[in-house]
Coordinates of N, CA and C in Angstrom, one line a residue:
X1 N 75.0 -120.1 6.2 CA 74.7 -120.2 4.8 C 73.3 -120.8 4.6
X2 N 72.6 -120.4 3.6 CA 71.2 -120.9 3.1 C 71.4 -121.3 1.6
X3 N 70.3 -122.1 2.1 CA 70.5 -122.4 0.4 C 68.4 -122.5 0.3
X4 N 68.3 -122.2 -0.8 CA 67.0 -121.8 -1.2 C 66.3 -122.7 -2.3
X5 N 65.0 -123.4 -2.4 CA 64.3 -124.3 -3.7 C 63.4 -123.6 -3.7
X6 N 62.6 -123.1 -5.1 CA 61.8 -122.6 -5.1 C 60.5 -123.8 -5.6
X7 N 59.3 -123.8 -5.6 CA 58.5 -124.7 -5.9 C 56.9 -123.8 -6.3
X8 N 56.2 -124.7 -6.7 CA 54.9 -123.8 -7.3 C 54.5 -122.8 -8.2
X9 N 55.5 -122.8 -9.4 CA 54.9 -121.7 -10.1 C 54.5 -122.6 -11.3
X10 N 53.7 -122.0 -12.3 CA 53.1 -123.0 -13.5 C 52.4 -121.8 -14.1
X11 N 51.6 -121.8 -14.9 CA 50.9 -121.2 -16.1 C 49.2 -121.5 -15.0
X12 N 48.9 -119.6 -15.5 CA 47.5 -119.3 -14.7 C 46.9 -118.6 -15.4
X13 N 45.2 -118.4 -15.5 CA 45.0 -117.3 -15.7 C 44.7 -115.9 -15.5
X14 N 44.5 -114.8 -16.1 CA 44.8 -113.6 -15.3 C 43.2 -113.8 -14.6
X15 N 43.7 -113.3 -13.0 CA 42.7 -113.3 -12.1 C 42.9 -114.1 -11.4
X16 N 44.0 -115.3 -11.7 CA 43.5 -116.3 -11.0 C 44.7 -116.5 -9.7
X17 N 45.1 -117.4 -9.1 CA 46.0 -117.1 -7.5 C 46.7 -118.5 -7.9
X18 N 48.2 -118.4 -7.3 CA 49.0 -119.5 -6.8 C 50.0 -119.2 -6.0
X19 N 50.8 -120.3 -5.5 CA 51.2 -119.9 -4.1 C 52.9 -121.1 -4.3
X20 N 53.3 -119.8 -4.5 CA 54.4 -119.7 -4.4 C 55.2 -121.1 -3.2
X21 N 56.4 -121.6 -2.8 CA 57.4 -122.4 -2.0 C 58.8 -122.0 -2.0
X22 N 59.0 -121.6 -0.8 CA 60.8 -121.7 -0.6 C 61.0 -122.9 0.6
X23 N 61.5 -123.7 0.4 CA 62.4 -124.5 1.0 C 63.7 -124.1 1.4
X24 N 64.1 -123.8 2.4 CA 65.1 -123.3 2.6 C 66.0 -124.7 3.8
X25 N 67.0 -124.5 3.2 CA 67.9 -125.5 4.1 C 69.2 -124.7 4.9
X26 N 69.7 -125.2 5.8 CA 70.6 -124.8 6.7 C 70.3 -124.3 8.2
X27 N 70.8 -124.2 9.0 CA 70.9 -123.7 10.5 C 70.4 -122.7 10.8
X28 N 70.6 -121.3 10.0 CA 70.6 -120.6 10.2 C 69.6 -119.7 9.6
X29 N 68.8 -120.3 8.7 CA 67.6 -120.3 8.0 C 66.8 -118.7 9.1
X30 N 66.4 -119.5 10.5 CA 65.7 -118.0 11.0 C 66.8 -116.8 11.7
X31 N 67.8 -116.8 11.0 CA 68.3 -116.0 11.0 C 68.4 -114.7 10.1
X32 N 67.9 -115.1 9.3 CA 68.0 -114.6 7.6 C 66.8 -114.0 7.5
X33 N 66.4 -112.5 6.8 CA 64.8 -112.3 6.1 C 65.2 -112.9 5.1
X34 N 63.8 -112.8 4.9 CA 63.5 -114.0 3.4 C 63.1 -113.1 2.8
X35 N 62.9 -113.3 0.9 CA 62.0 -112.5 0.6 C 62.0 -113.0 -1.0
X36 N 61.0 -112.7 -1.6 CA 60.8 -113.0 -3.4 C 61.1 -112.0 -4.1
X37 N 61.9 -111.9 -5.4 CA 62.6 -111.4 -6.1 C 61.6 -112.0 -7.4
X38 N 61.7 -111.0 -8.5 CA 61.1 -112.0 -9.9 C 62.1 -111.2 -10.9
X39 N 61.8 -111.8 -12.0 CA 62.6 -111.3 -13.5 C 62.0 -111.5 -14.3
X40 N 61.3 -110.5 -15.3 CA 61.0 -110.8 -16.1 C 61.5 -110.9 -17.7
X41 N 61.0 -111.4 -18.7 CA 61.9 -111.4 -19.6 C 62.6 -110.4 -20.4
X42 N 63.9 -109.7 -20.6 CA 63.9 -108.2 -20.9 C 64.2 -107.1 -19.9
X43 N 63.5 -107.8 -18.4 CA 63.7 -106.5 -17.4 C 65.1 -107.1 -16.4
X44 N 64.8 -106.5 -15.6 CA 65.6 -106.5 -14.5 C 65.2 -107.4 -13.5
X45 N 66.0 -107.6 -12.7 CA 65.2 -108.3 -11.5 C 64.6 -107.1 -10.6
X46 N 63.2 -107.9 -10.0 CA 62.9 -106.5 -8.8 C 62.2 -107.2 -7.8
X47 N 62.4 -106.3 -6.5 CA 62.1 -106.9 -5.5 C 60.5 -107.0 -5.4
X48 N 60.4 -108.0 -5.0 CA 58.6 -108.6 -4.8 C 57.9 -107.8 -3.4
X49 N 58.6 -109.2 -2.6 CA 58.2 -109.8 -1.3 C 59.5 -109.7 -0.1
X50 N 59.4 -109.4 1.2 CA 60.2 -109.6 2.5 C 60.0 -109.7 3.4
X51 N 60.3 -110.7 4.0 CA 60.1 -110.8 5.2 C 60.7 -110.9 6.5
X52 N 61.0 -110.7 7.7 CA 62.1 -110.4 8.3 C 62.4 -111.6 9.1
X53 N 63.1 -112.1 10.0 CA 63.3 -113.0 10.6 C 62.4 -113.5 11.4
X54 N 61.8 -112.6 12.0 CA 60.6 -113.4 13.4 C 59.2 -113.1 12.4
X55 N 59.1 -112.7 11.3 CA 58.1 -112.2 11.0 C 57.3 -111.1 11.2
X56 N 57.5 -110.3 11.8 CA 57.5 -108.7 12.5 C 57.3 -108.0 11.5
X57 N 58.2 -108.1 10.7 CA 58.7 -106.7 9.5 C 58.1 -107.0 8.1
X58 N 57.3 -106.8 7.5 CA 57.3 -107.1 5.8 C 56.6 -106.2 5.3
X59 N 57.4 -106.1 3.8 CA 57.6 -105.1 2.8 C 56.9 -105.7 1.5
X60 N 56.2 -105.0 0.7 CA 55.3 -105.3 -0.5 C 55.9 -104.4 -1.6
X61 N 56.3 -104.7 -3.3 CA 56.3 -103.5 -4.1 C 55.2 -103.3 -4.1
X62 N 54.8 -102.1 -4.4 CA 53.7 -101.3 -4.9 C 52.7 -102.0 -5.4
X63 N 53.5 -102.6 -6.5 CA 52.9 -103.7 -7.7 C 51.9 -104.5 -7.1
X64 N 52.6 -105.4 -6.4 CA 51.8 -106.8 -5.4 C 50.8 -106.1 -4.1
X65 N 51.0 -105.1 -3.7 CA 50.3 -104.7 -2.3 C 48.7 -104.9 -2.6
X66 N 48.6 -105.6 -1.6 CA 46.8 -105.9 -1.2 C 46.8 -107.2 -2.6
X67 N 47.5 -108.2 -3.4 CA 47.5 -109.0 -3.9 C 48.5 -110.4 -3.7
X68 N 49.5 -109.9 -3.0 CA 50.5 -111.1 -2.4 C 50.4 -111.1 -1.2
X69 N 50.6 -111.8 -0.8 CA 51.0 -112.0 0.7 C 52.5 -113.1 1.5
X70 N 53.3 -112.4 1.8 CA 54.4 -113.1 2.2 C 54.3 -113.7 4.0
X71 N 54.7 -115.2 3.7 CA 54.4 -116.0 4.9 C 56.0 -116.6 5.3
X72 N 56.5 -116.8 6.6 CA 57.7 -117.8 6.9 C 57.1 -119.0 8.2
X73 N 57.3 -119.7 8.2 CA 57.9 -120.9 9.0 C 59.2 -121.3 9.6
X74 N 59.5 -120.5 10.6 CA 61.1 -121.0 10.9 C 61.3 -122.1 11.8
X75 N 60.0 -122.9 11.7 CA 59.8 -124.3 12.5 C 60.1 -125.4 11.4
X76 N 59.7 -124.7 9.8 CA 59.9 -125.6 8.9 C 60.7 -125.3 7.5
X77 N 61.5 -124.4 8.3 CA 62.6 -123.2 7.3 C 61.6 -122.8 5.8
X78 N 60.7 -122.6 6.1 CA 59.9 -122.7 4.8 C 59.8 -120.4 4.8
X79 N 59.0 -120.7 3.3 CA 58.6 -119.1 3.5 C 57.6 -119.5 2.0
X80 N 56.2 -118.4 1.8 CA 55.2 -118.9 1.5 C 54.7 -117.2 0.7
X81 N 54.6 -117.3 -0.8 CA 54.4 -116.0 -1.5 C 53.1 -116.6 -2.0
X82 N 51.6 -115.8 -1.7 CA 50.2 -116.4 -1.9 C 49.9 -115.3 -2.7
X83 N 49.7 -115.6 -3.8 CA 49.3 -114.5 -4.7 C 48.1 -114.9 -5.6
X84 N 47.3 -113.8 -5.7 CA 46.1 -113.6 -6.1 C 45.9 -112.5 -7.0
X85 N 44.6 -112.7 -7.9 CA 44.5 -111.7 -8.6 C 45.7 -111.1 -9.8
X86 N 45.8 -112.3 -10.1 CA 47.5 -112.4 -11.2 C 47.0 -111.6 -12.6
X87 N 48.2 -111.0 -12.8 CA 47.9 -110.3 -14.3 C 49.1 -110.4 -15.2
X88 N 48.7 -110.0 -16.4 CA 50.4 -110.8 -17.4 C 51.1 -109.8 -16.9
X89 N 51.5 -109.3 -15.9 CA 52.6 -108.0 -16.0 C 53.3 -108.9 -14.5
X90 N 52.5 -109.8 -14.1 CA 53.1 -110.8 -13.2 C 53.9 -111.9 -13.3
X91 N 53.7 -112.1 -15.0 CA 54.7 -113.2 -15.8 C 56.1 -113.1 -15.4
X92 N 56.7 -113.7 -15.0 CA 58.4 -113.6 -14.8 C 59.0 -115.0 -14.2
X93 N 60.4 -114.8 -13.4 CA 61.1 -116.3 -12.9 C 60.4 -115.3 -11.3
X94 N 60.5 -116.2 -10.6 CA 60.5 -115.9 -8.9 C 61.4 -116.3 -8.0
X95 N 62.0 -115.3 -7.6 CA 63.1 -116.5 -6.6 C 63.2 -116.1 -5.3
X96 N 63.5 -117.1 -4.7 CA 63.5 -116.6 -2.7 C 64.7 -116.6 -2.7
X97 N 65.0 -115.2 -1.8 CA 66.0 -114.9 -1.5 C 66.2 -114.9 0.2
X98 N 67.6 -114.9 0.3 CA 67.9 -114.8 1.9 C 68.8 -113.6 1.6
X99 N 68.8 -112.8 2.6 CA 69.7 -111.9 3.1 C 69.5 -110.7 5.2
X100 N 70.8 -110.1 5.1 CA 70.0 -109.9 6.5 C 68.9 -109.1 7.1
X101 N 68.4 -108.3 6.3 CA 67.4 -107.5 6.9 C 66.4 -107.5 5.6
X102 N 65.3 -107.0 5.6 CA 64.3 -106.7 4.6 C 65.2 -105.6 3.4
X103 N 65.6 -104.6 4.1 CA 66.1 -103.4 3.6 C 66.8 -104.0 2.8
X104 N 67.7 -104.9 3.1 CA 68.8 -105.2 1.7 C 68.2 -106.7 1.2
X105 N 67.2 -106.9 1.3 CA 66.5 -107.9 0.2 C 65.6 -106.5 -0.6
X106 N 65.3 -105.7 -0.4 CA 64.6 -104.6 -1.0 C 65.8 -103.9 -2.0
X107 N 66.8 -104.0 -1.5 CA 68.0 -102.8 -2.4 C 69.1 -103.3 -2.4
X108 N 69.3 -104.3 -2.5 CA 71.3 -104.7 -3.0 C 70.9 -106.5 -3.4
X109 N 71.5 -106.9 -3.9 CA 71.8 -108.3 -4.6 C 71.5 -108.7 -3.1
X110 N 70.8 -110.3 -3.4 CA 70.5 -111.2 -1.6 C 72.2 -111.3 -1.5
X111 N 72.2 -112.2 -0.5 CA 72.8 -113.0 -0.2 C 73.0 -114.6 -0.8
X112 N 71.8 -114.8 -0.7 CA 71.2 -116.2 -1.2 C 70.2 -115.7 -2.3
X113 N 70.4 -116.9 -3.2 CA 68.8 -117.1 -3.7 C 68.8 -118.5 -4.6
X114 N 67.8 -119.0 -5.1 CA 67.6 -120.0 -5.4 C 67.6 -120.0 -7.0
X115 N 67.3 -121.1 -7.9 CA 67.0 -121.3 -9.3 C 66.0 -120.8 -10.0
X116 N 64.9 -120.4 -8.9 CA 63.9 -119.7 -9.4 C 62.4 -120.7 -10.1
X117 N 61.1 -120.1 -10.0 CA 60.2 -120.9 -10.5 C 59.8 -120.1 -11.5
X118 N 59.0 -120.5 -12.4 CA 58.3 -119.7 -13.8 C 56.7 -119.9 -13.4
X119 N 56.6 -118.1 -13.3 CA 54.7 -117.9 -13.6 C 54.5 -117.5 -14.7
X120 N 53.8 -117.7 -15.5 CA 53.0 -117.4 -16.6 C 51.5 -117.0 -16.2
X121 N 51.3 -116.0 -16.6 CA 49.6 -115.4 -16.3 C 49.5 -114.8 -18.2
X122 N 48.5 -116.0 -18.2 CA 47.7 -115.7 -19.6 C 46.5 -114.5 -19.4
X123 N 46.1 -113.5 -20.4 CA 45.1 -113.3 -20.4 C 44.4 -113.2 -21.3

């Protein structure tokens, strides 16, 4: 089991970068990909960011590619969403998720996921 905290999100403006925190607790932590999920207000949830267990494998939506960057630490169960170049279409909750492969952090409910942080991108 994992359990997930998210940290770092706050009010920015468009253009500007912040960097995302999952704290992740349990054993089993690098066993799990990791990955960011967001919601915005009105939509759906959609898949962000993933990352696979050893760090080998990672997946971008369309959206974020060449603007986020997904990082893990399985030395410090950590995982690390660096985003840059923010625009109000980035405004939503974010949450790290655990589940087992990238592919099903990309297409089915996690396994895990946390309470989520709030970005706001003013422009």
């Amino acid at each position: 089991q994992v359990q997930t905290a998210e940290s770092g999100g706050g009010l920015v403006q468009a253009g500007g970068s912040l960097t995302l925190s999952c704290a992740a607790s349990g054993r089993m932590f690098r066993t799990y990909a990791m990955g960011w999920l967001r919601q915005a207000p009105g939509k759906e949830r959609e898949f962000v960011a993933a990352i696979s267990r050893s760090g080998g494998v990672i997946d971008y939506a369309d959206s974020v590619k060449g603007r986020f960057t997904i990082s893990r630490d399985n030395t410090k169960n950590a995982v690390i969403l660096q985003m840059n170049n923010l625009t109000a279409e980035d405004t939503a909750v974010y949450y790290c998720a655990a589940s087992t492969t990238v592919a099903e952090i990309k297409s089915e409910p996690p396994d895990y996921w946390g309470q989520g942080t709030q970005v706001t991108v003013s422009s």
